[in-house]
Short mmCIF file of C-alpha atoms in Angstrom, two decimals:
data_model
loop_
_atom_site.label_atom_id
_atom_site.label_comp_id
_atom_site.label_asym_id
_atom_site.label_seq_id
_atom_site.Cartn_x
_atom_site.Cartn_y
_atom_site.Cartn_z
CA UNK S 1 -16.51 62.26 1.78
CA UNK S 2 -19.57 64.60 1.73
CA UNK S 3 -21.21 65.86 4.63
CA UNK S 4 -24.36 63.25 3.89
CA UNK S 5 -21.76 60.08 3.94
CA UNK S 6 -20.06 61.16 7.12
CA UNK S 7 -22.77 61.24 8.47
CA UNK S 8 -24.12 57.93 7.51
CA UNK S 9 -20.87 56.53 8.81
CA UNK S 10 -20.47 57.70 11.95
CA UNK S 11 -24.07 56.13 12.80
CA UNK S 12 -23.51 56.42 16.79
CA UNK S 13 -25.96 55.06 18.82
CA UNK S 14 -25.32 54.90 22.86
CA UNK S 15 -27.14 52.22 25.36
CA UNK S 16 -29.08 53.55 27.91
CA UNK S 17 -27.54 51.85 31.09
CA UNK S 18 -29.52 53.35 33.25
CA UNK S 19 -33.52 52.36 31.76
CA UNK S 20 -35.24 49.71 34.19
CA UNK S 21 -35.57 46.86 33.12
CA UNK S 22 -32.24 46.31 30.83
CA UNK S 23 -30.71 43.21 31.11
CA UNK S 24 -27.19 42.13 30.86
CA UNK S 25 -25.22 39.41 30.77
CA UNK S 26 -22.67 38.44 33.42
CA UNK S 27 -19.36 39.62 30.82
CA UNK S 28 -21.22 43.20 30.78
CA UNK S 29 -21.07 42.74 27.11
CA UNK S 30 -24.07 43.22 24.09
CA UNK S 31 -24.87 39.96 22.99
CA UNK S 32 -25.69 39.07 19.27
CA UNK S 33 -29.22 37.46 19.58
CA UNK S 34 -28.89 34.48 17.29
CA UNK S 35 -31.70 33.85 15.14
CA UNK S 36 -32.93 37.89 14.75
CA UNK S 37 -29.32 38.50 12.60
CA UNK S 38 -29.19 38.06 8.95
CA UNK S 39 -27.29 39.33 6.22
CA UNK S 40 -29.94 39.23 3.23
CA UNK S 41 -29.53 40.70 -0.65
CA UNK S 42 -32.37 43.52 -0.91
CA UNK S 43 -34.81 43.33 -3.39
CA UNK S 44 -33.75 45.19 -6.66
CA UNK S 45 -30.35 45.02 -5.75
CA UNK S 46 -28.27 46.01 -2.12
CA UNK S 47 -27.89 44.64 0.88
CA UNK S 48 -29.65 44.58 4.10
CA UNK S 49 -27.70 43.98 7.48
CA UNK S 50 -29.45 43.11 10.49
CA UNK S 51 -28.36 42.62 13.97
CA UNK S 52 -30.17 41.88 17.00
CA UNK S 53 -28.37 42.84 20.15
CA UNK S 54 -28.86 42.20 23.66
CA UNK S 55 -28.37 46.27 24.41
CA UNK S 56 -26.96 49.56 22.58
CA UNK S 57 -23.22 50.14 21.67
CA UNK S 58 -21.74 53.11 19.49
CA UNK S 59 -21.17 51.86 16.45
CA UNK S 60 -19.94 53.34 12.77
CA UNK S 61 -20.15 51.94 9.47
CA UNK S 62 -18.04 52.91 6.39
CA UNK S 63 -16.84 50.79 3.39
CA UNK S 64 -13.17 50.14 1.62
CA UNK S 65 -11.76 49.67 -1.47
CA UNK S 66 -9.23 46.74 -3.25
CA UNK S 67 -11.85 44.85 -2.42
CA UNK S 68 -14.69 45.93 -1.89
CA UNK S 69 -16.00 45.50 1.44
CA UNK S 70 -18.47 46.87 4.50
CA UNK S 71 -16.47 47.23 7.82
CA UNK S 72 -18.92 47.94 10.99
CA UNK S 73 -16.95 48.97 14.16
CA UNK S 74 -18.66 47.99 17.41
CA UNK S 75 -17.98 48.71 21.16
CA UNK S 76 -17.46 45.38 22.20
CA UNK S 77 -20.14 42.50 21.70
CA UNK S 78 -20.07 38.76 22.50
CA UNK S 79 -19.94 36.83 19.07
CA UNK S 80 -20.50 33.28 21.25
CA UNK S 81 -22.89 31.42 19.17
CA UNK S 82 -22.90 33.16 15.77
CA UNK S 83 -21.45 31.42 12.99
CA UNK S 84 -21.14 32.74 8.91
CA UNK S 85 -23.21 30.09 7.89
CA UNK S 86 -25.97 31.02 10.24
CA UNK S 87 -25.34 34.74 9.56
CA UNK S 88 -24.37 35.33 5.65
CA UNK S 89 -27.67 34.37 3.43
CA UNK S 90 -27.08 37.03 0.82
CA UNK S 91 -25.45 36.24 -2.77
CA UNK S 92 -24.07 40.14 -3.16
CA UNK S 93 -21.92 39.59 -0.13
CA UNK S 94 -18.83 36.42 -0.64
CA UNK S 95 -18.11 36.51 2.80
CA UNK S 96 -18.03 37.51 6.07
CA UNK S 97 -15.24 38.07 9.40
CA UNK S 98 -15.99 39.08 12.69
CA UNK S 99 -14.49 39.29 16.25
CA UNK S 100 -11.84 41.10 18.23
CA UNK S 101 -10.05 43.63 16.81
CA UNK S 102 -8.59 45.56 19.58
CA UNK S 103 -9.35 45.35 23.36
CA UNK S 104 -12.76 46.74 23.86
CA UNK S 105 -13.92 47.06 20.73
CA UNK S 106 -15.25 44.48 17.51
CA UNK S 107 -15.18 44.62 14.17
CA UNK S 108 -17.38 42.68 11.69
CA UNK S 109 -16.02 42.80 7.47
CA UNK S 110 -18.80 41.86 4.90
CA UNK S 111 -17.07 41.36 1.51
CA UNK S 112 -19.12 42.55 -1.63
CA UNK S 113 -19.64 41.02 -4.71
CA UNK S 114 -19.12 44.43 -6.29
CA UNK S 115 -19.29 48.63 -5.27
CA UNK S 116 -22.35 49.22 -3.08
CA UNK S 117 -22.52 52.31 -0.98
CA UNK S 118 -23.97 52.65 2.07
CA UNK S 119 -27.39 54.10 2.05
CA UNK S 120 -28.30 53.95 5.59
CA UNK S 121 -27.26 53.35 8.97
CA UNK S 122 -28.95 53.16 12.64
CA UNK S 123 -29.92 51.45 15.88
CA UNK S 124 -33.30 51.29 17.63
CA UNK S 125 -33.14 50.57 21.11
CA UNK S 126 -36.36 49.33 22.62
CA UNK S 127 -37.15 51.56 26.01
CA UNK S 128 -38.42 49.27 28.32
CA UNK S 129 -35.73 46.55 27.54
CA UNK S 130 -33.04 48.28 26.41
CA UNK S 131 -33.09 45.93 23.36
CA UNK S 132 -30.87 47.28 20.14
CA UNK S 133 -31.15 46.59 16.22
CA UNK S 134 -29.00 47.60 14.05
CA UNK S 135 -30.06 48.16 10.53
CA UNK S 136 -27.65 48.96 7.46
CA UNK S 137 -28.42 49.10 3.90
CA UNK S 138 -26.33 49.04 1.13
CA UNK S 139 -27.19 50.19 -2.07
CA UNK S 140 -25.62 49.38 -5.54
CA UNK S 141 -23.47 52.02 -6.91
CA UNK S 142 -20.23 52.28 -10.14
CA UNK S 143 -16.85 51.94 -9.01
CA UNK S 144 -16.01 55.71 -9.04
CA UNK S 145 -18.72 57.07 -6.56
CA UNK S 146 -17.93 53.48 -4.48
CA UNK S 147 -14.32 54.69 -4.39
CA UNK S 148 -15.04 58.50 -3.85
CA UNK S 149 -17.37 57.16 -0.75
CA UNK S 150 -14.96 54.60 1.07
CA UNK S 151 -12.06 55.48 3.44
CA UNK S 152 -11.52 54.47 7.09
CA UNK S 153 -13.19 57.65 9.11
CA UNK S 154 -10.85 59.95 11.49
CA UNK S 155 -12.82 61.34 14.27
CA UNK S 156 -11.42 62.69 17.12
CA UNK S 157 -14.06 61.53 19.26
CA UNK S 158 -13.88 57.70 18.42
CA UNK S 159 -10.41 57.00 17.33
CA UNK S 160 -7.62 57.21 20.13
CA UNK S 161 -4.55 59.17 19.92
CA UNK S 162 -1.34 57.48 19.49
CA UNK S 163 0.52 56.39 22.92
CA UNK S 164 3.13 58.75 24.01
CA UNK S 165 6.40 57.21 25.50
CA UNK S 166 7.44 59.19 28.55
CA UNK S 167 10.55 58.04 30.61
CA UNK S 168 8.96 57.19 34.23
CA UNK S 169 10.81 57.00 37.27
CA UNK S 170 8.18 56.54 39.60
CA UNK S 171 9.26 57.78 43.55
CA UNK S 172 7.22 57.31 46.92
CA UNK S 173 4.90 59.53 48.21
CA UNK S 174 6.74 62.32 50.31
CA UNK S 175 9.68 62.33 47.10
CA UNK S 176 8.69 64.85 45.25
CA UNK S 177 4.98 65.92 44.36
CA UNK S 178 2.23 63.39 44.95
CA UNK S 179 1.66 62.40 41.02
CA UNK S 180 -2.10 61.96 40.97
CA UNK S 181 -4.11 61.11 37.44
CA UNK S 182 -7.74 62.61 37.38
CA UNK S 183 -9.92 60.61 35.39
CA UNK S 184 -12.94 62.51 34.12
CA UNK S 185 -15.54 59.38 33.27
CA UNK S 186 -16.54 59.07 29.97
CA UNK S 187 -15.87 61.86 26.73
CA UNK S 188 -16.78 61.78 22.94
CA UNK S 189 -19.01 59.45 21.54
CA UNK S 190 -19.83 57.89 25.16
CA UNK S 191 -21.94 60.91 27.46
CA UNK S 192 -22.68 58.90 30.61
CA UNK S 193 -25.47 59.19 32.02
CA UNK S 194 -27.47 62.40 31.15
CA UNK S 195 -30.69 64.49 32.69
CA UNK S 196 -32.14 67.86 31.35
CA UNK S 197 -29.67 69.09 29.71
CA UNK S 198 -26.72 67.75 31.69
CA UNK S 199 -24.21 65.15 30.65
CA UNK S 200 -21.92 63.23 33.04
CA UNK S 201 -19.03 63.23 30.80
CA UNK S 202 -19.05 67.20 30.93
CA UNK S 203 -19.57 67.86 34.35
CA UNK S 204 -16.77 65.47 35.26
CA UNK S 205 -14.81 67.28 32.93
CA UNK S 206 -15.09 70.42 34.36
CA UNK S 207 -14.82 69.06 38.16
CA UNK S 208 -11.61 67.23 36.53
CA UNK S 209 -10.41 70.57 36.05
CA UNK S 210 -11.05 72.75 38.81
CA UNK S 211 -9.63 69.82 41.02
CA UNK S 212 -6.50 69.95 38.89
CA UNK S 213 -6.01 73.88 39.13
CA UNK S 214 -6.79 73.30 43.26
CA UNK S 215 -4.41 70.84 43.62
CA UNK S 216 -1.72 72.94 41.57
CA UNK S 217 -2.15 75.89 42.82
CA UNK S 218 -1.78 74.30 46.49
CA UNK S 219 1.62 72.70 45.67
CA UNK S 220 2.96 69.45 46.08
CA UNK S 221 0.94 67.71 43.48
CA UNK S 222 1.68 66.92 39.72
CA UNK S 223 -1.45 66.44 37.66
CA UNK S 224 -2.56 64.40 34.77
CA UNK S 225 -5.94 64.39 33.41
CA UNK S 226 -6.61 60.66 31.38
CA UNK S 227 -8.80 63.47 28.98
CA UNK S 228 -8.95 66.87 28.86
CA UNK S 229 -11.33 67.67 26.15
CA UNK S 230 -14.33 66.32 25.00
CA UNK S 231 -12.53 62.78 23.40
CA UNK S 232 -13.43 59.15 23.85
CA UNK S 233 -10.83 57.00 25.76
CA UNK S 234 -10.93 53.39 26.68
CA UNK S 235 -10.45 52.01 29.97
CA UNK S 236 -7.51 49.99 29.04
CA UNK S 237 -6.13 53.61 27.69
CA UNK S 238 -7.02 55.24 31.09
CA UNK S 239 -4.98 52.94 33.52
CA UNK S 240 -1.97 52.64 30.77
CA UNK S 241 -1.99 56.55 30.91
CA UNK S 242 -2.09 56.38 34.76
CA UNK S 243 1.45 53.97 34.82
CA UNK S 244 2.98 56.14 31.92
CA UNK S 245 2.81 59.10 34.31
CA UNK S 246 4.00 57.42 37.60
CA UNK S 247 0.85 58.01 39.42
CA UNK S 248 0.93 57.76 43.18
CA UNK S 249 -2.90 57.76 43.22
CA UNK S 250 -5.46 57.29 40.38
CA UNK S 251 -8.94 58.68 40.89
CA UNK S 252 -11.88 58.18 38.33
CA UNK S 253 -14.70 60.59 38.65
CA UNK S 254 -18.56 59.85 38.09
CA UNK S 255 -21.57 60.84 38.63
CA UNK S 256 -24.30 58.17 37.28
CA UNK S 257 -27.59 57.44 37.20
CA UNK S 258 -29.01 55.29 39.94
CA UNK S 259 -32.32 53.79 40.52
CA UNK S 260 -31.35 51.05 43.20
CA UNK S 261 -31.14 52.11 46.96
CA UNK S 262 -30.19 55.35 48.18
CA UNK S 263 -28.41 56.99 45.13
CA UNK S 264 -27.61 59.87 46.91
CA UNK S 265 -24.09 62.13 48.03
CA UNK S 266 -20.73 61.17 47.00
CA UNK S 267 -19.44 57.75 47.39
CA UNK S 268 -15.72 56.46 46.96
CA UNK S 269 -15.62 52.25 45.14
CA UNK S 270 -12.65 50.43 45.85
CA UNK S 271 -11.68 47.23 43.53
CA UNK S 272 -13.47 43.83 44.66
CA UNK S 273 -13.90 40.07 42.89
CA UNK S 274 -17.74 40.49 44.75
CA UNK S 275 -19.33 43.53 45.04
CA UNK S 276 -20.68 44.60 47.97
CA UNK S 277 -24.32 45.18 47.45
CA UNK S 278 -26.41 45.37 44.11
CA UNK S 279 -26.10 49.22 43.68
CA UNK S 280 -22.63 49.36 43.00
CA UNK S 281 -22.33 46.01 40.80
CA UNK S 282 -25.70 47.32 38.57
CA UNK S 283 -22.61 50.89 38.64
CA UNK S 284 -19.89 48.05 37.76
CA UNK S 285 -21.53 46.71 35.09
CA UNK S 286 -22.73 50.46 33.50
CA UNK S 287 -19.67 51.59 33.81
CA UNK S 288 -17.39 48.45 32.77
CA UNK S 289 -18.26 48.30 29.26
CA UNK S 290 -15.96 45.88 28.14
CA UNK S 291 -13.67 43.14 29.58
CA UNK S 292 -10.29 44.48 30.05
CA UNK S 293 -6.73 42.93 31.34
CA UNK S 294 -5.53 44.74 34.42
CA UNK S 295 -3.04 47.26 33.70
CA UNK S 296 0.22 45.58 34.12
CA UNK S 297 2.49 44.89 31.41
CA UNK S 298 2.73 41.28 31.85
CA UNK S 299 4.31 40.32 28.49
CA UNK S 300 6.03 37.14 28.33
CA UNK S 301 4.53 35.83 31.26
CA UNK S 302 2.64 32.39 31.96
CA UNK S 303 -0.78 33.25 33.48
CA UNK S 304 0.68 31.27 36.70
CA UNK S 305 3.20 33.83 36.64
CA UNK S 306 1.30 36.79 36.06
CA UNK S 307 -1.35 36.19 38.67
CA UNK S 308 1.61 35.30 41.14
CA UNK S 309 2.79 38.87 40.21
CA UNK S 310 -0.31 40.51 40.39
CA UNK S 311 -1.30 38.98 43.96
CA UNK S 312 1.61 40.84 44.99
CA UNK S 313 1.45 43.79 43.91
CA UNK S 314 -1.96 44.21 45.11
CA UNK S 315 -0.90 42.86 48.94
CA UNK S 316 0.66 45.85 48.83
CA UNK S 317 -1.60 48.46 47.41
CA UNK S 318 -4.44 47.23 49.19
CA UNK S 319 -3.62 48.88 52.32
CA UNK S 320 -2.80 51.58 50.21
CA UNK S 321 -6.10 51.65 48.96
CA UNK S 322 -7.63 51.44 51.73
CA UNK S 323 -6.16 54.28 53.86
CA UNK S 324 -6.71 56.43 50.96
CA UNK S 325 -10.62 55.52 51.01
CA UNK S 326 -10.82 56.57 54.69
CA UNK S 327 -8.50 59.97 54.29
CA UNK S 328 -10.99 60.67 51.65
CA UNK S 329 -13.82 60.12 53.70
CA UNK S 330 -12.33 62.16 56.48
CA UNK S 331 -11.45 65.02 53.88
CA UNK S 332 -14.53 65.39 52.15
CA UNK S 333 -16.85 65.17 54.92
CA UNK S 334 -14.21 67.71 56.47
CA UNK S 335 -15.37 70.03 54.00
CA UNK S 336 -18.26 70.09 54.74
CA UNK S 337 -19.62 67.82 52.20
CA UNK S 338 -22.19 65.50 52.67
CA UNK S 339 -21.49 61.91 51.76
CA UNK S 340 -23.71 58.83 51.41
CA UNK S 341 -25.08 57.06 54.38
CA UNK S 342 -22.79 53.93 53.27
CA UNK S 343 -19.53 56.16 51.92
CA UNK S 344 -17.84 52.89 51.15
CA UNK S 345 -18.55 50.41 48.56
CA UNK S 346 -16.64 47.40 46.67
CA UNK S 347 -17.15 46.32 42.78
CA UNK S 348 -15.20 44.79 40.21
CA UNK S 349 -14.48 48.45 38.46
CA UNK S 350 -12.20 47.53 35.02
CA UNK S 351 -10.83 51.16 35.53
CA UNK S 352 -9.15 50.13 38.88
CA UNK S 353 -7.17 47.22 38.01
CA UNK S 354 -3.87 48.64 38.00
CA UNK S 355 -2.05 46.90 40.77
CA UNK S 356 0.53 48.72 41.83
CA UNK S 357 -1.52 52.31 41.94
CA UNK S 358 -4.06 52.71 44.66
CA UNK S 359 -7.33 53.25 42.62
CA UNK S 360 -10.61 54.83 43.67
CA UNK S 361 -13.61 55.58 41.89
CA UNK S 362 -15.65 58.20 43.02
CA UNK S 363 -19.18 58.83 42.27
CA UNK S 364 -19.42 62.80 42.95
CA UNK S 365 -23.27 62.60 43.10
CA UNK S 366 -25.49 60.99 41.49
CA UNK S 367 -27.60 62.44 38.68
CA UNK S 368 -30.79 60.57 39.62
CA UNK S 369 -30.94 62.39 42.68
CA UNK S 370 -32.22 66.10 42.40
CA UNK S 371 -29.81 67.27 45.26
CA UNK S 372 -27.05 65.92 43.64
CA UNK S 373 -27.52 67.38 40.49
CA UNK S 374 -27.97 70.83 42.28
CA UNK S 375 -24.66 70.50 43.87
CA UNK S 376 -22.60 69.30 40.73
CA UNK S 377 -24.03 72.39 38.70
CA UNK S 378 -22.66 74.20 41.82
CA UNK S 379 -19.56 76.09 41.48
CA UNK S 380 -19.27 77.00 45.07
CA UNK S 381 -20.11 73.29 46.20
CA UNK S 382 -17.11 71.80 43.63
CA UNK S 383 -14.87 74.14 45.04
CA UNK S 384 -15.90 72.49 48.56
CA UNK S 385 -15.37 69.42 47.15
CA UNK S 386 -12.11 69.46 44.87
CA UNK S 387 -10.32 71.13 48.99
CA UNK S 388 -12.16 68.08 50.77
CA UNK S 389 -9.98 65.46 47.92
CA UNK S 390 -7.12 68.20 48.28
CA UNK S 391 -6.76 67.65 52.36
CA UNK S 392 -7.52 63.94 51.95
CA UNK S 393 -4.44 63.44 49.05
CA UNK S 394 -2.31 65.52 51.73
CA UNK S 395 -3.02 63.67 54.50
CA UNK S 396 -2.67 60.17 52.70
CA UNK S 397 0.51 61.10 51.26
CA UNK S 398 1.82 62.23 54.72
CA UNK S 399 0.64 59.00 56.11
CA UNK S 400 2.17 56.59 53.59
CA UNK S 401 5.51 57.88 53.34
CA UNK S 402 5.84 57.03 57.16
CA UNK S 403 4.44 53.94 56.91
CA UNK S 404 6.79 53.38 53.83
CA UNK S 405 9.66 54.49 56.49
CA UNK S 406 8.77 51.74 59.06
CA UNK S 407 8.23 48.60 56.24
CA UNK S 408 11.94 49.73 55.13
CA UNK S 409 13.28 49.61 58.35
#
């Protein structure tokens, strides 16, 4: 495809979580406003898709051959409501499919009538409400520059690379190095939260990365990163990648944009149904951008025996959890970090689901918060930071082996 095509299909637009004002359903999801979507013929020939969504989502459009059709890629959206009938008014277009296509993400199919290439691609997204419309237009075209045109895109940033099957044996902490995933928020097509000219997704990156070297370099810890370049991976991906490795401990690293309450110094989220005030579920919801299974292969189990399974696993790594959260608190602030006034918070975070790893998220800084954003551009202050996690993981690790010692017993 030419440079001009590629770029009408990767059309990537990004919601701006973070705007005041922006409302959201309870699912977290972009909901397809009913009554503002149409698919219409153009006049002189084309088509003309419209869709009205309750916020932004990256998106890309492309078409395929044998037949002929428009495929439009969504992060996930909530179809609830929309019907063809209500949806399809256009006589160039035979039919339409849309839905689930993988977890987290949507796909809607428009079959054509004949080759019509598309001529343009984008989303508005209204600043005060955080309100999205997608517009696409097709144009008619002959079969050889239809064919020339079409192809399912490859970009690195969007699509996710192929699982890798690693044999596991997972040991307790004290057996071994302390196997600990780093999960850098974020990556490709999805930036975070961004001021001036920084971007969440890079500065956890690099903070990803200078943790990992301090860890290594101490000894006694294996690393993984869930990214370690600039790539897009879904949550589902992240927590899988956490149980392929073994990991004793996952930690996801953010540093968002906050308008609520005192957005200010680093602050550790643990997994709850309720969260515990409305900072960290307005986080929950920016940051859980579509609704995934926990990250337990489950497969072949009744949902009575899943949750029974799942309720156990996490009477166990609760505790876990939770004495990790305070030997964090203790190492960070022993560092001589400052953390928020309330270090602690709870929220239903999608990336902490995996039962039988104790899971924190932690929000380095904040990005709203002008201090923050000095310290996270601040070599000297990361390094700080990455030996306050360093003493915390040690001391953790040192704890729960004996307390592993005394259950056995």
């Amino acid at each position: 495809m030419s440079g001009i095509i590629r770029k009408l299909w990767l059309a990537v637009v990004l919601a701006f979580w973070a705007l005041p004002g922006l409302a959201q359903d309870l699912s977290g999801l972009a909901r397809v406003e009913i009554g503002q979507s149409q698919i219409t013929d153009r006049w002189g020939g084309g088509i003309e898709i419209e869709l009205a969504l309750s916020q932004g989502v990256p998106f890309r459009a492309y078409t395929l051959t044998e037949p002929a059709r428009l495929v439009l890629d969504f992060r996930e959206v909530d179809w609830r409501g929309v019907t063809k009938p209500v949806l399809l008014n256009a006589d160039n277009a035979s039919d339409l499919r849309f839905g689930s296509f993988r977890p987290g993400w949507s796909r809607m199919v428009v079959d054509l009538t004949g080759p019509y290439a598309i001529e343009s691609a984008g989303m508005k997204i209204a600043p005060q409400s955080g309100e999205a419309r997608l517009d696409v237009s097709l144009a008619p075209t002959d079969a050889a520059d239809f064919a020339a045109r079409s192809g399912a895109p490859y970009d690195p940033r969007w699509d996710l690379p192929a699982p890798v099957a690693r044999a596991v044996t997972k040991g307790l902490p004290g057996q071994g190095p302390l196997v600990v995933v780093l999960d850098p928020g974020h990556g490709g097509i999805d930036p975070g939260a961004e001021r001036d000219r920084y971007r969440e997704k890079d500065l956890m990156l690099t903070f990803a990365r200078e943790l990992k070297e301090t860890l290594v370099r101490s000894g006694g810890f294996s690393v993984i990163l869930t990214r370690d370049d600039d790539r897009f991976v879904s949550l589902e991906r992240r927590v899988a990648l956490a149980h392929e490795a073994g990991a004793h401990v996952f930690l996801s690293l953010h540093a968002d944009i906050l308008a609520e309450g005192q957005a200010k110094g680093a602050t550790l989220h643990l997994l709850s149904d309720q969260a515990s005030d409305a900072a960290s579920a307005k986080l929950a919801e920016r940051h859980d951008r579509d609704d995934l299974l926990s990250g337990v292969d489950l497969t072949g189990q009744d949902d009575v025996v899943a949750d029974i399974l799942m309720d156990l696993a996490r009477q166990e790594t609760q505790p876990r959890t939770e004495r990790l959260a305070q030997a964090m608190i203790k190492g960070i602030t022993g560092a001589g970090v400052r953390m928020n006034h309330r270090p602690l918070r709870r929220a239903g975070f999608s990336v902490l689901k995996a039962a039988d790893i104790p899971s924190i998220l932690l929000e380095v800084g904040f990005l709203s918060n002008p201090k923050d954003l000095e310290n996270l551009s601040n070599k000297q202050w990361r390094i700080n930071m990455a030996s306050g996690i360093r003493d915390a993981l040690r001391a953790w690790a040192t704890e729960d082996a004996a307390l592993a010692k005394l259950v056995r017993q």
